Short mmCIF file of C-alpha atoms in Angstrom, two decimals:
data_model
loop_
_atom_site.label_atom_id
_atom_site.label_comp_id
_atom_site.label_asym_id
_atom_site.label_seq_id
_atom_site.Cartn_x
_atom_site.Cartn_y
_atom_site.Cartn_z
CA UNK U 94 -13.80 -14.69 18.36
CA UNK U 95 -11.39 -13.89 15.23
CA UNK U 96 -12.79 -10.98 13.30
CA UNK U 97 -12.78 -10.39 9.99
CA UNK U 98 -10.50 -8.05 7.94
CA UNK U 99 -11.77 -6.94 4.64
CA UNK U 100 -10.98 -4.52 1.25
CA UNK U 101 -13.22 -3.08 -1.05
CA UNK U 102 -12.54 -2.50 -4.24
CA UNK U 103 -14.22 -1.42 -7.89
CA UNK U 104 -12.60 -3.32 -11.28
CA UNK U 105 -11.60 -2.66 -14.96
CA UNK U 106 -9.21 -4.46 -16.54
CA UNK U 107 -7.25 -2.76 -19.30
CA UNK U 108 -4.03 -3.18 -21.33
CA UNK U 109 -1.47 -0.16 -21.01
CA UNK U 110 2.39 0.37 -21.53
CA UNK U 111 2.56 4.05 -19.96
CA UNK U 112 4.04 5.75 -16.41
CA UNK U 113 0.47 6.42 -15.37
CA UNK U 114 -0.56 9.79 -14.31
CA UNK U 115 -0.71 9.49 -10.23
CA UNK U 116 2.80 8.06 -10.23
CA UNK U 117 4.01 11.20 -12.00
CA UNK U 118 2.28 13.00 -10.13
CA UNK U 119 3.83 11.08 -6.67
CA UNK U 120 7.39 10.97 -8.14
CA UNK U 121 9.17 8.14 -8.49
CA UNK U 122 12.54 7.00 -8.27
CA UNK U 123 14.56 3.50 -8.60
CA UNK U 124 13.25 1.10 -5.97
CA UNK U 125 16.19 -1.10 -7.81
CA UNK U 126 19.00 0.72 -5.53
CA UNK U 127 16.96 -0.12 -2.62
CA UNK U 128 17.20 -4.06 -2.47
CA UNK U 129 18.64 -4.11 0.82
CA UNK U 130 15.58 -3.18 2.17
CA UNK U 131 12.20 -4.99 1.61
CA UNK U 132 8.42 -4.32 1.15
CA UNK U 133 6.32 -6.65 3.02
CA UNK U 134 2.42 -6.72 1.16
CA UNK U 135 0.13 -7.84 3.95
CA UNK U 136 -2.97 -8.39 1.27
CA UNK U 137 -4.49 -11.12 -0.60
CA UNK U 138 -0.92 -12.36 -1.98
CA UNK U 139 0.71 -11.26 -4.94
CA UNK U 140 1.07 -12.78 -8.64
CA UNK U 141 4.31 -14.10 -8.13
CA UNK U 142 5.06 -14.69 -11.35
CA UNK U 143 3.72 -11.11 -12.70
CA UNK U 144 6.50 -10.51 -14.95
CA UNK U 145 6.53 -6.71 -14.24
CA UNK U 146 7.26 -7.76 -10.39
CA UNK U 147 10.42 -8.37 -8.66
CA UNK U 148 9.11 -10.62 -6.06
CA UNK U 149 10.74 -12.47 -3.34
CA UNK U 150 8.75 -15.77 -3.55
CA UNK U 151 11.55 -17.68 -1.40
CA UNK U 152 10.07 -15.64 1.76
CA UNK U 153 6.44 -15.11 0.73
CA UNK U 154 3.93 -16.70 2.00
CA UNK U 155 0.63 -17.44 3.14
CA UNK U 156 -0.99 -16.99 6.43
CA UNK U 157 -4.20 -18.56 5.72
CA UNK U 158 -5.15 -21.85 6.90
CA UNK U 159 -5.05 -24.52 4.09
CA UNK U 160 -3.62 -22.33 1.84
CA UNK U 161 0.05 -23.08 1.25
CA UNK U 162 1.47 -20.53 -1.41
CA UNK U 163 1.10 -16.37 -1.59
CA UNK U 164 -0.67 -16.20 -5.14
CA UNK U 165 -2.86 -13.63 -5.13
CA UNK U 166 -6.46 -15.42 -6.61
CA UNK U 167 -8.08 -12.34 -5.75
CA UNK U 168 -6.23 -9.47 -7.50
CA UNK U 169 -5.67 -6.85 -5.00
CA UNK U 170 -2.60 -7.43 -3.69
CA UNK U 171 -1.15 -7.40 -6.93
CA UNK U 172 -2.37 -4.07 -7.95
CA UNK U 173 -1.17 -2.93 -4.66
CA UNK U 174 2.43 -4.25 -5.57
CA UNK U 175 2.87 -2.52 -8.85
CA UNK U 176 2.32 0.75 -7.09
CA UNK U 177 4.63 0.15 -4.87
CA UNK U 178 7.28 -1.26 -7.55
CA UNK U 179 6.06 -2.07 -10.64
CA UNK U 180 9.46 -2.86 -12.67
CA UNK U 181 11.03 0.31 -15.25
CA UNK U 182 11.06 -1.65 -18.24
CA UNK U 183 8.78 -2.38 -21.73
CA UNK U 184 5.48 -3.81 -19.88
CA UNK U 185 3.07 -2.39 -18.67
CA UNK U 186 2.80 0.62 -15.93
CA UNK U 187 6.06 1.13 -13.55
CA UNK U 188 5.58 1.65 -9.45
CA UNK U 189 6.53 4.70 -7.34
CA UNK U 190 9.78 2.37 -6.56
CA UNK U 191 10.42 0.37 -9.54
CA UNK U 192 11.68 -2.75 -8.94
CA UNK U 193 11.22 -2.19 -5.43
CA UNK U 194 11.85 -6.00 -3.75
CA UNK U 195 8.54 -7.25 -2.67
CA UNK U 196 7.67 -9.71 -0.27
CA UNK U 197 3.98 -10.90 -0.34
CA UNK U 198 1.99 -11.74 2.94
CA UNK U 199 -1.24 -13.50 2.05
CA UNK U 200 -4.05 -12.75 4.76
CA UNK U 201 -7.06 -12.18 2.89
CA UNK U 202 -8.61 -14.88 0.26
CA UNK U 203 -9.86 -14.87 -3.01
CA UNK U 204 -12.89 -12.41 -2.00
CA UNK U 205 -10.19 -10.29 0.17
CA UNK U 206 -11.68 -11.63 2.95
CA UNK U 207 -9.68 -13.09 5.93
CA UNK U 208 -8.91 -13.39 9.84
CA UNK U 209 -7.59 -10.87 12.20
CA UNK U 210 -4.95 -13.83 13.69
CA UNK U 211 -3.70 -13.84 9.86
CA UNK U 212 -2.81 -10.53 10.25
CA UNK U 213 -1.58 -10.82 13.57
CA UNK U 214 0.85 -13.92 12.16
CA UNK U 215 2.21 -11.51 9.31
CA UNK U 216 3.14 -9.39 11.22
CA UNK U 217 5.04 -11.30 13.81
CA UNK U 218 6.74 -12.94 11.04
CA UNK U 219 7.54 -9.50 9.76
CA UNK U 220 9.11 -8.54 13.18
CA UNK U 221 11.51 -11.96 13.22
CA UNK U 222 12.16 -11.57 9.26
CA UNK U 223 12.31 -7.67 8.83
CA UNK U 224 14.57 -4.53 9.75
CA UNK U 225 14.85 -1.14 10.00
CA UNK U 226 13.95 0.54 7.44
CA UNK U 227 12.01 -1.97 5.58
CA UNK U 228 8.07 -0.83 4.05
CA UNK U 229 4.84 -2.66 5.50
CA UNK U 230 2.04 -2.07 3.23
CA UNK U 231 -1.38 -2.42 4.94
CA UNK U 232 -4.63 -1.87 2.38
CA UNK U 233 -7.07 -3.50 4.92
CA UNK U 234 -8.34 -3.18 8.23
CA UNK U 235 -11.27 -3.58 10.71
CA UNK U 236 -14.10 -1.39 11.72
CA UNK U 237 -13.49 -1.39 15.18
CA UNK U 238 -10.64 -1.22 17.67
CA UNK U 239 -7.89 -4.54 18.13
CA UNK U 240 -5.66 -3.66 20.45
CA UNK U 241 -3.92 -6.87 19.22
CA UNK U 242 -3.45 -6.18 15.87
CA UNK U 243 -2.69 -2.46 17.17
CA UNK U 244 0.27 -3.64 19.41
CA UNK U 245 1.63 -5.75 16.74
CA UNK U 246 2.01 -3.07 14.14
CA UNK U 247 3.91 -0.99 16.91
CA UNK U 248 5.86 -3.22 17.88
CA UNK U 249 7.27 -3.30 14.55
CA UNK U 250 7.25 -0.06 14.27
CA UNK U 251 9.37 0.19 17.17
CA UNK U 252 11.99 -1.34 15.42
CA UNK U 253 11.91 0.62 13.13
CA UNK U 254 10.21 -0.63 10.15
CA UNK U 255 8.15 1.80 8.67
CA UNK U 256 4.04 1.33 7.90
CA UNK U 257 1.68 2.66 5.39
CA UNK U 258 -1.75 1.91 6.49
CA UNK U 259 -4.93 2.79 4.56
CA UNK U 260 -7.51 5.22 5.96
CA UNK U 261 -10.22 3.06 5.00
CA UNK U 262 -13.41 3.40 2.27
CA UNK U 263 -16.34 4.13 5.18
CA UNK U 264 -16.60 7.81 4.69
CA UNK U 265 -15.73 7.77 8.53
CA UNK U 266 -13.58 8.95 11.42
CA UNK U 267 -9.92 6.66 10.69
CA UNK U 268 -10.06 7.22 14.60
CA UNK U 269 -12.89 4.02 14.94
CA UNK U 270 -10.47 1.36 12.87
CA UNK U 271 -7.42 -0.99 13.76
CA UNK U 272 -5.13 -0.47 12.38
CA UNK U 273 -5.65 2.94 10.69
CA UNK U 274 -5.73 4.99 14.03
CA UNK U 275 -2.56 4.39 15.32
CA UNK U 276 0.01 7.36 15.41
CA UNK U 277 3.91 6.81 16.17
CA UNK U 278 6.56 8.15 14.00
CA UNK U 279 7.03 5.28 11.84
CA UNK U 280 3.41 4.51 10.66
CA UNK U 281 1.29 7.27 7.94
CA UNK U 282 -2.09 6.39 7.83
CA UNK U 283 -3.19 7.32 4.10
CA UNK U 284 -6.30 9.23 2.77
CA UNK U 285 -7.50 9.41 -0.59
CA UNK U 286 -7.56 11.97 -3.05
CA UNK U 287 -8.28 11.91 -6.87
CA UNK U 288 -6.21 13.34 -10.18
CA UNK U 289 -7.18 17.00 -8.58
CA UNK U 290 -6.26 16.87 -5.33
CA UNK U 291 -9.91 16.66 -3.92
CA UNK U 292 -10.77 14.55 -1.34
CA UNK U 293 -12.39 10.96 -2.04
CA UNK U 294 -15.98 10.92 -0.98
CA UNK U 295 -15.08 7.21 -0.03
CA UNK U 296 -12.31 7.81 2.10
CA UNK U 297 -11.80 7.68 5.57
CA UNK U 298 -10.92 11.30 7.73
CA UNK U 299 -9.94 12.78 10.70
CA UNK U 300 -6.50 14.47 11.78
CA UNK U 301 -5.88 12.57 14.85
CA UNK U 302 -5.41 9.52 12.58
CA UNK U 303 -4.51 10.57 9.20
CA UNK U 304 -1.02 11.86 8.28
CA UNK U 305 -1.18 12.31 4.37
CA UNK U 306 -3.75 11.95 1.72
CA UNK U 307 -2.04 10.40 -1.98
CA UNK U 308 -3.74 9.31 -5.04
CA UNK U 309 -6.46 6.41 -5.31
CA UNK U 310 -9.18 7.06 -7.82
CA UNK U 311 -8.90 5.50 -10.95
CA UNK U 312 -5.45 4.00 -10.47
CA UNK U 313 -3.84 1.90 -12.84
CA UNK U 314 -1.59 -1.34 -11.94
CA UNK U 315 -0.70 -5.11 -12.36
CA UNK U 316 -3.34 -7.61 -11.55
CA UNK U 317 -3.61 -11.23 -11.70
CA UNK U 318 -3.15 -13.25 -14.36
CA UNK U 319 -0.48 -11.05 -15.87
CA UNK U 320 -2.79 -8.53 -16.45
CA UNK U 321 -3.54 -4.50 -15.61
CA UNK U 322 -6.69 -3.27 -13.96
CA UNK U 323 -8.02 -0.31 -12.31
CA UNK U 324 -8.92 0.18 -9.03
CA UNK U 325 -10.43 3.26 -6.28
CA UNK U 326 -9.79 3.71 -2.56
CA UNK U 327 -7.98 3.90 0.03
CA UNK U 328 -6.07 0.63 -0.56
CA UNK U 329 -4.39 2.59 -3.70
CA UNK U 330 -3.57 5.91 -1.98
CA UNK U 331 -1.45 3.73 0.60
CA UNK U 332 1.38 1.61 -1.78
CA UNK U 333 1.90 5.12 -3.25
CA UNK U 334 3.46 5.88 0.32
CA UNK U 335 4.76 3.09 0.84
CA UNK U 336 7.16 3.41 -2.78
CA UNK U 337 7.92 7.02 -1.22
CA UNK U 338 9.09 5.52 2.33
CA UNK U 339 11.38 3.01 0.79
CA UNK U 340 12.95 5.29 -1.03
CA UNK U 341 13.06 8.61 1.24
CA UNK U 342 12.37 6.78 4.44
CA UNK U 343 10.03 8.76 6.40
CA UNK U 344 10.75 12.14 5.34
CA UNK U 345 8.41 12.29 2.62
CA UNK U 346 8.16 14.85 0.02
CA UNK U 347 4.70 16.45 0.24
CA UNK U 348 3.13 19.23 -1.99
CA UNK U 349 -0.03 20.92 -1.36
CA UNK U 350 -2.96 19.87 0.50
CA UNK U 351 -6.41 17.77 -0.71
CA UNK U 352 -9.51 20.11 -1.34
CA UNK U 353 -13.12 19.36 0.44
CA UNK U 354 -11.08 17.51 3.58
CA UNK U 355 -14.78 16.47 5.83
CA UNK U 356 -12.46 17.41 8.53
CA UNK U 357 -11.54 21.01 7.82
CA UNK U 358 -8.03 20.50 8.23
CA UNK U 359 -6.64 19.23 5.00
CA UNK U 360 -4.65 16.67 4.84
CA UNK U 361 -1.21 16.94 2.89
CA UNK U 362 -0.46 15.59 -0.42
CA UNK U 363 1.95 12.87 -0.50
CA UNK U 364 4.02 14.12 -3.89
CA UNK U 365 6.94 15.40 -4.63
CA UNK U 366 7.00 19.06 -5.73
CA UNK U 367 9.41 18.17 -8.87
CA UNK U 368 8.23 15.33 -11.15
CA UNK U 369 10.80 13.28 -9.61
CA UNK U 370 12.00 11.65 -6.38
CA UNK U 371 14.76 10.47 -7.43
CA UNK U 372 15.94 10.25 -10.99
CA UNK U 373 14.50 6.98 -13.35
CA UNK U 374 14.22 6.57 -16.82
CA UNK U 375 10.92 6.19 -17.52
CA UNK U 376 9.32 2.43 -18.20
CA UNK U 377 11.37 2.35 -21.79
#
Protein backbone atom coordinates (compact mmCIF):
# COMPACT_ATOMS: atom_id res chain seq x y z
CA UNK A 1 0.00 0.00 0.00
CA UNK A 2 1.24 3.80 -0.43
CA UNK A 3 2.60 5.04 2.85
CA UNK A 4 2.43 8.10 4.23
CA UNK A 5 5.13 10.86 4.38
CA UNK A 6 4.76 13.42 7.03
CA UNK A 7 6.51 16.85 8.81
CA UNK A 8 6.13 18.12 12.07
CA UNK A 9 6.31 21.33 12.88
CA UNK A 10 5.65 24.06 15.95
CA UNK A 11 4.17 27.81 14.75
CA UNK A 12 4.48 31.60 15.53
CA UNK A 13 3.84 33.98 13.20
CA UNK A 14 5.70 37.27 13.48
CA UNK A 15 6.54 40.37 11.40
CA UNK A 16 10.43 41.04 10.93
CA UNK A 17 12.70 42.99 8.40
CA UNK A 18 16.21 41.58 9.74
CA UNK A 19 19.09 38.85 8.36
CA UNK A 20 18.08 36.53 11.16
CA UNK A 21 20.62 35.15 13.44
CA UNK A 22 21.11 31.32 12.08
CA UNK A 23 21.67 32.66 8.58
CA UNK A 24 24.56 34.75 9.90
CA UNK A 25 25.58 32.35 11.62
CA UNK A 26 25.45 29.75 8.26
CA UNK A 27 26.83 32.47 5.91
CA UNK A 28 25.27 33.48 3.11
CA UNK A 29 26.04 34.56 -0.20
CA UNK A 30 24.04 35.65 -3.55
CA UNK A 31 21.90 32.73 -4.68
CA UNK A 32 21.14 35.55 -7.55
CA UNK A 33 24.54 34.51 -9.49
CA UNK A 34 23.41 31.04 -9.29
CA UNK A 35 20.24 31.01 -11.67
CA UNK A 36 21.58 28.52 -13.87
CA UNK A 37 21.11 26.10 -11.42
CA UNK A 38 17.78 25.34 -9.59
CA UNK A 39 16.36 24.32 -6.14
CA UNK A 40 13.72 21.81 -6.37
CA UNK A 41 11.34 22.05 -2.77
CA UNK A 42 9.82 18.59 -2.49
CA UNK A 43 7.26 19.90 0.49
CA UNK A 44 3.82 21.06 0.79
CA UNK A 45 4.28 23.70 -2.20
CA UNK A 46 5.43 27.05 -1.92
CA UNK A 47 3.58 30.62 -1.83
CA UNK A 48 4.19 31.38 -5.23
CA UNK A 49 3.42 34.65 -5.09
CA UNK A 50 5.49 35.37 -1.69
CA UNK A 51 6.93 38.50 -2.80
CA UNK A 52 10.29 37.85 -1.00
CA UNK A 53 10.55 34.57 -3.38
CA UNK A 54 11.97 34.17 -6.72
CA UNK A 55 9.95 31.28 -7.75
CA UNK A 56 9.75 29.39 -10.90
CA UNK A 57 5.94 28.84 -11.06
CA UNK A 58 6.17 27.92 -14.96
CA UNK A 59 7.78 24.43 -13.72
CA UNK A 60 6.20 24.00 -10.28
CA UNK A 61 3.86 21.88 -9.60
CA UNK A 62 1.82 19.57 -7.80
CA UNK A 63 2.05 15.91 -7.35
CA UNK A 64 -1.02 15.35 -5.48
CA UNK A 65 -4.02 13.91 -6.90
CA UNK A 66 -6.79 16.56 -7.52
CA UNK A 67 -4.69 19.18 -6.72
CA UNK A 68 -3.60 21.12 -9.78
CA UNK A 69 -1.29 24.11 -8.66
CA UNK A 70 2.00 24.12 -6.06
CA UNK A 71 0.54 26.73 -3.45
CA UNK A 72 1.61 25.87 -0.36
CA UNK A 73 -2.00 25.88 1.95
CA UNK A 74 -0.05 24.46 4.59
CA UNK A 75 2.95 26.77 5.26
CA UNK A 76 5.94 24.66 5.44
CA UNK A 77 7.25 24.62 2.32
CA UNK A 78 7.34 28.17 2.24
CA UNK A 79 9.33 28.64 5.32
CA UNK A 80 11.55 26.05 3.94
CA UNK A 81 12.06 28.26 0.73
CA UNK A 82 13.07 31.45 2.37
CA UNK A 83 15.91 29.60 4.00
CA UNK A 84 17.01 28.43 1.16
CA UNK A 85 16.60 31.92 -0.80
CA UNK A 86 14.68 34.32 0.71
CA UNK A 87 15.31 37.50 -1.71
CA UNK A 88 18.24 40.46 -0.39
CA UNK A 89 16.01 43.25 -0.50
CA UNK A 90 13.55 45.61 2.00
CA UNK A 91 11.06 42.65 3.20
CA UNK A 92 11.30 40.61 5.45
CA UNK A 93 14.25 37.96 6.40
CA UNK A 94 16.79 37.00 3.37
CA UNK A 95 17.82 33.02 2.71
CA UNK A 96 21.29 31.42 2.94
CA UNK A 97 21.11 31.95 -1.11
CA UNK A 98 19.14 34.95 -1.72
CA UNK A 99 17.27 34.89 -4.58
CA UNK A 100 18.23 31.47 -5.05
CA UNK A 101 15.67 30.17 -8.13
CA UNK A 102 13.18 27.92 -6.58
CA UNK A 103 11.16 25.37 -8.00
CA UNK A 104 8.30 24.04 -5.76
CA UNK A 105 7.26 20.26 -5.72
CA UNK A 106 3.99 19.85 -3.87
CA UNK A 107 3.75 16.27 -2.15
CA UNK A 108 2.34 16.86 1.10
CA UNK A 109 -1.23 18.70 1.70
CA UNK A 110 -2.51 21.25 3.73
CA UNK A 111 -1.75 19.17 7.08
CA UNK A 112 1.83 18.17 5.43
CA UNK A 113 0.52 15.04 4.96
CA UNK A 114 0.89 13.05 1.67
CA UNK A 115 1.81 9.73 -0.36
CA UNK A 116 5.07 8.04 -0.78
CA UNK A 117 4.20 7.68 -4.92
CA UNK A 118 4.05 11.70 -4.66
CA UNK A 119 7.35 11.66 -3.69
CA UNK A 120 8.40 9.06 -5.87
CA UNK A 121 6.72 11.31 -8.98
CA UNK A 122 8.85 14.45 -7.82
CA UNK A 123 11.49 13.02 -8.01
CA UNK A 124 11.35 11.36 -11.36
CA UNK A 125 10.27 14.58 -12.67
CA UNK A 126 13.30 16.05 -11.03
CA UNK A 127 15.59 13.48 -12.83
CA UNK A 128 13.92 14.36 -16.56
CA UNK A 129 13.77 18.28 -15.58
CA UNK A 130 17.04 18.72 -13.45
CA UNK A 131 21.00 18.71 -13.80
CA UNK A 132 24.04 18.57 -12.28
CA UNK A 133 24.49 20.59 -9.84
CA UNK A 134 21.03 21.59 -9.09
CA UNK A 135 19.71 21.50 -4.92
CA UNK A 136 16.85 18.93 -3.87
CA UNK A 137 15.49 19.96 -0.63
CA UNK A 138 13.83 17.08 1.28
CA UNK A 139 12.14 18.21 4.93
CA UNK A 140 10.06 14.94 5.14
CA UNK A 141 10.37 11.40 5.23
CA UNK A 142 9.06 7.98 6.49
CA UNK A 143 9.70 5.97 9.55
CA UNK A 144 10.70 3.01 7.96
CA UNK A 145 12.77 1.78 5.03
CA UNK A 146 11.44 2.42 0.96
CA UNK A 147 13.78 1.12 -1.05
CA UNK A 148 11.69 2.93 -3.74
CA UNK A 149 11.83 6.20 -2.65
CA UNK A 150 15.61 5.27 -1.65
CA UNK A 151 16.55 4.34 -5.32
CA UNK A 152 14.91 7.33 -6.65
CA UNK A 153 16.84 9.87 -4.66
CA UNK A 154 20.10 8.02 -5.91
CA UNK A 155 19.39 7.88 -8.95
CA UNK A 156 19.35 11.49 -9.01
CA UNK A 157 22.02 11.73 -7.15
CA UNK A 158 23.87 9.85 -9.61
CA UNK A 159 23.54 12.47 -11.91
CA UNK A 160 24.69 14.56 -10.05
CA UNK A 161 22.18 16.67 -8.44
CA UNK A 162 22.90 17.24 -5.05
CA UNK A 163 20.29 16.39 -1.86
CA UNK A 164 19.72 17.81 1.51
CA UNK A 165 17.60 15.49 3.41
CA UNK A 166 16.35 16.06 6.98
CA UNK A 167 17.39 13.78 9.84
CA UNK A 168 14.02 13.64 11.10
CA UNK A 169 12.16 14.95 14.64
CA UNK A 170 11.91 11.15 16.38
CA UNK A 171 14.77 11.48 18.72
CA UNK A 172 15.95 8.26 16.79
CA UNK A 173 18.60 6.41 14.82
CA UNK A 174 18.36 8.48 10.98
CA UNK A 175 19.55 4.81 10.13
CA UNK A 176 15.51 3.43 10.49
CA UNK A 177 14.07 6.28 7.84
CA UNK A 178 13.79 6.62 3.92
CA UNK A 179 15.09 8.77 2.86
CA UNK A 180 17.36 10.12 5.65
CA UNK A 181 19.73 7.00 5.75
CA UNK A 182 21.06 7.01 2.53
CA UNK A 183 24.87 7.90 2.11
CA UNK A 184 26.51 8.68 -1.47
CA UNK A 185 28.52 11.68 -2.10
CA UNK A 186 25.91 13.87 -3.32
CA UNK A 187 23.21 13.59 -0.54
CA UNK A 188 23.92 15.28 3.47
CA UNK A 189 21.47 14.11 5.66
CA UNK A 190 20.95 17.14 8.22
CA UNK A 191 20.73 17.18 12.10
CA UNK A 192 19.60 19.83 14.21
CA UNK A 193 21.23 22.07 16.43
CA UNK A 194 20.04 25.32 18.20
CA UNK A 195 21.61 29.17 18.43
CA UNK A 196 24.53 27.30 20.64
CA UNK A 197 25.54 24.65 18.80
CA UNK A 198 23.82 21.96 21.07
CA UNK A 199 22.14 19.26 19.77
CA UNK A 200 18.17 19.30 19.32
CA UNK A 201 16.55 16.95 21.75
CA UNK A 202 14.08 16.43 18.74
CA UNK A 203 16.39 15.52 16.22
CA UNK A 204 17.24 12.50 14.64
CA UNK A 205 21.17 10.82 15.22
CA UNK A 206 23.50 8.44 14.29
CA UNK A 207 26.86 8.74 12.18
CA UNK A 208 26.20 6.14 9.69
CA UNK A 209 23.40 8.44 8.41
CA UNK A 210 24.05 11.90 9.36
CA UNK A 211 26.70 14.07 7.63
CA UNK A 212 26.21 17.63 9.26
CA UNK A 213 24.08 19.10 11.92
CA UNK A 214 22.89 23.18 10.95
CA UNK A 215 20.50 25.37 12.67
CA UNK A 216 16.63 24.60 13.31
CA UNK A 217 15.32 25.88 16.59
CA UNK A 218 13.52 28.88 16.53
CA UNK A 219 14.07 29.76 12.88
CA UNK A 220 12.63 32.57 11.26
CA UNK A 221 11.21 32.61 7.48
CA UNK A 222 8.40 33.35 4.88
CA UNK A 223 5.14 31.61 5.33
CA UNK A 224 1.92 31.66 3.63
CA UNK A 225 -0.09 34.30 3.04
CA UNK A 226 2.80 36.71 2.64
CA UNK A 227 3.65 36.35 5.98
CA UNK A 228 6.83 35.27 8.47
CA UNK A 229 6.63 32.54 11.05
CA UNK A 230 8.78 30.51 13.15
CA UNK A 231 9.42 27.12 13.06
CA UNK A 232 11.81 23.99 15.01
CA UNK A 233 13.25 20.79 13.56
CA UNK A 234 14.85 19.09 11.41
CA UNK A 235 12.94 20.37 8.35
CA UNK A 236 14.79 23.91 9.12
CA UNK A 237 18.34 22.62 9.71
CA UNK A 238 18.09 21.04 6.06
CA UNK A 239 17.24 24.34 3.48
CA UNK A 240 20.15 25.88 5.45
CA UNK A 241 22.30 23.17 3.49
CA UNK A 242 20.70 23.19 0.80
CA UNK A 243 21.45 27.45 0.28
CA UNK A 244 25.17 26.28 1.13
CA UNK A 245 25.22 23.44 -1.73
CA UNK A 246 23.94 25.75 -4.37
CA UNK A 247 26.28 28.03 -3.78
CA UNK A 248 29.58 25.95 -2.80
CA UNK A 249 28.35 22.74 -4.28
CA UNK A 250 29.24 20.04 -2.03
CA UNK A 251 32.23 21.27 -0.42
CA UNK A 252 30.63 22.90 2.36
CA UNK A 253 32.13 25.20 4.78
CA UNK A 254 31.80 23.67 8.26
CA UNK A 255 32.90 25.12 11.69
CA UNK A 256 32.87 23.33 14.86
CA UNK A 257 30.90 20.51 15.97
CA UNK A 258 27.16 20.32 17.92
CA UNK A 259 27.45 19.71 21.79
CA UNK A 260 25.38 16.69 23.62
CA UNK A 261 25.47 14.57 20.02
CA UNK A 262 23.20 11.09 21.62
CA UNK A 263 25.70 9.47 19.45
CA UNK A 264 29.05 10.47 20.90
CA UNK A 265 30.46 11.42 17.77
CA UNK A 266 29.43 14.94 17.04
CA UNK A 267 28.24 15.86 14.16
CA UNK A 268 29.79 18.97 12.26
CA UNK A 269 28.36 22.32 12.02
CA UNK A 270 27.26 23.32 8.70
CA UNK A 271 28.66 27.24 8.86
CA UNK A 272 31.06 29.03 7.52
CA UNK A 273 33.94 30.05 9.80
CA UNK A 274 33.76 33.88 8.45
CA UNK A 275 30.32 35.55 8.57
CA UNK A 276 30.19 35.11 4.98
CA UNK A 277 30.07 32.59 2.12
CA UNK A 278 30.25 34.61 -0.32
CA UNK A 279 29.93 38.35 -0.21
CA UNK A 280 25.98 40.00 -0.10
CA UNK A 281 24.79 43.11 1.01
CA UNK A 282 22.68 42.50 3.61
CA UNK A 283 18.57 42.54 3.04
CA UNK A 284 18.81 46.64 2.56
Amino acid sequence: SDRKVGLCSCLEVVSTTSVTWNVKKTGYGNGENFQEKTVWIIDTGVALDHPDLNIDTQRSQSFISGITTAEDNNGHGTHVAGIIGAKNNTLGVMGVASGAKIVALKVLDQLGEGRLSSVISALSYIRQNGKAGDVVNMSLGLEGISTTLDREVQTAANLGILFSIAAGNDAKLASGFSPARLNHSNIFTVSAVDSTGRFASFSNYGNDAVDVAAYGVRILSTYSNGRYAILSGTSMAAPHVAGLLLIKGINIPTSGTASNDPDGVPDPIARASKTQVAAAVVNN
